Amino acid sequence: MFKRVSSLVCCSMLLSVAADARPLAEESGWSATINLNVGYVSGQNQFSTDDDNKITKDLNNNGQSSSSVIVYPLVRVDYTTEDLKNQFFLGNSRENLGRAQFQYELGYTRALSDRSKITAAYFPELPFMNDTWSDPYDTNVARQETDENYQGGRIRYEAIADGPLTLEYAYAKRTVDNEQSGVALFGANSSEAQALNRNADLHRVIAETFVPLSRKWFLSPALLYTTAKADGSANDFDQYALRLNSLYRSGQHLFTVNAEYGQTKYSGSNPVFDNQTQKDDKISLFAIYVYQQPFGWENAMFNILGGYNDTDSNITFYDSKGGIAAFGFGYKF
């Protein structure tokens, strides 16, 4: 959920269908949605584990450019009770998918009224989903890959008291399996290597509102605050972000744009880079077009997506950028 750079974050929008002011389900019982996507991703950042990025000659660059073709499925299974007020789900949450956030969850939603609802969800560690370098600062040798895992939960209160305000709190624990950051430079038991440890507890608070501009066009601005308390002081940070989601729906056509700007300030000095304190500015833009019920297929949809993100850091090593273009087909059972 809080991963620094991930092509899968981009892919998560491919199931995006606006969930605001929608009932939990049209009828009770089981339902499932699957979406299969094919796309092209490209990017440049030092934490990409692409083969072309295994060796870095020095720490004054932001890695090698890489690109690849991806094939990725997204799945959600629901069970809704007879009164249509309670829903249990497994898979991708709609409110996250529509806002470019990727995670698989096991959760429960309770409808309090036609608009207001509360969701509680748990997201487990998923092996082989995220990877990173065991020691990203190792130079002139092939860096070793390791798993980077996230586990946690969230609670979301949507349309509080049938009003326009939504609040959400999320917690995640980040674990890097074979954390060796800085070991090649400073030694395994050095204070410098300890300061670079990436294992962390992360907390996020989101305040979001819903603004109808017409019967077809809606805006959803949000403020986000994320804080991390890491085992290594160089990775403690506070992040502030502004997000704007725009949705246009007309007949079978749905178009949504998600734009975000954020600033991340780290509180500890980084011993690799002359004890500088890292500061990042990030922008991202994602757009998706969904064509529903193609060829008269009532439960089907096609989607096309494009996205771009760019992080500008005061330390060149942490600069990153990436993009995606993808096409998908979804079906609801």
Steps between C-alpha positions, in 0.01 A plus 500: 500500500780742583757362256744760365457405131293218356364424155226299669373816663426625153329176405267519795285760329399254231197385698400855582127562519381789716369374832372829640129499588454146364316222685711212625341269244191477280404165652604277787728198480832432334656697217845527346683732263812413303701733282788385277743764383786519254730799507838661455689660786820702500696679765827609651589467867773344710261265680377328184621139499512478122805310372634814329502672839690234698832685488539868574844651443453776755238656727470826306233377257142376520545164330452360153184534293299180464181388332292185479169351391269396784199270521307547820164380639292681763234312695232580757251260664203633704229358719208735577234423759128496417438848642775639270658675800793267567767389259805278546769519233833355392719665240538855377293771669314727261581821687873419480494396135340825393778695672804314367567295815582133467440238767311176554276508805269295715231735627149590607275793408189611690253734328361748756274676249467546124833688494678449830703182558787369710768264370760309701761298314820303554769463236752216545856456386505369144826318417666582167279806441763765588875476483794734556877490538637351819768773498409769245824689573732220386698616194681326212360156594170328427257603772296225663118497492284452807127514579343820632173422679212709635238388750235702678144624497276799453165640606297734282187701589344613175251788468490567875141571613401499130720803446783556250787414739683165504776409746741209483784371716746232389794325662767293329813322617779490243749214519806457280591132530878523462565860599867580433485871418840662541677179605741509204594860579509505879493143634218290640505626859578865430277782619482623141354171373252496788385851404416373149271216611176518298273286721231736622153566640293729277183691579277686254201730554279610210231769497294493181191671369263453207394791277236448228547754219211361294304177467788355296815666638637462853811608689653338806782703658696354793776586745739224607750483783740207535766450764761226533694393807782282369756284673757725332473872575591599141168347385268682742280736304187713486312528171228748405305458179208653312297272274227587252285234337265600218230273359284543194227244426265496202307193393742215438803729526700581813811717512699573812819696570700479822762772565718521811779719632691413815802609699698265724738628767737260673600579857834315525826567319617252237858380561544385139456851363709721729232491771253691284134483601288371214208701361281382208235663281275262310235547233287231341226496241282203399210485260269216407218456254245223561248381241227304674278231347684468166311310229203494736684283755327621815769408753811576294730798454806610303752747642798701377746661740794737492706628791817685594680579825812702578692543826756780528731465800773724636717183482533383138514133603132517605367667184254277315248500219272248339211454261243243393260433214261207525188338359264275695180300490281443805196289579271480800347164596 
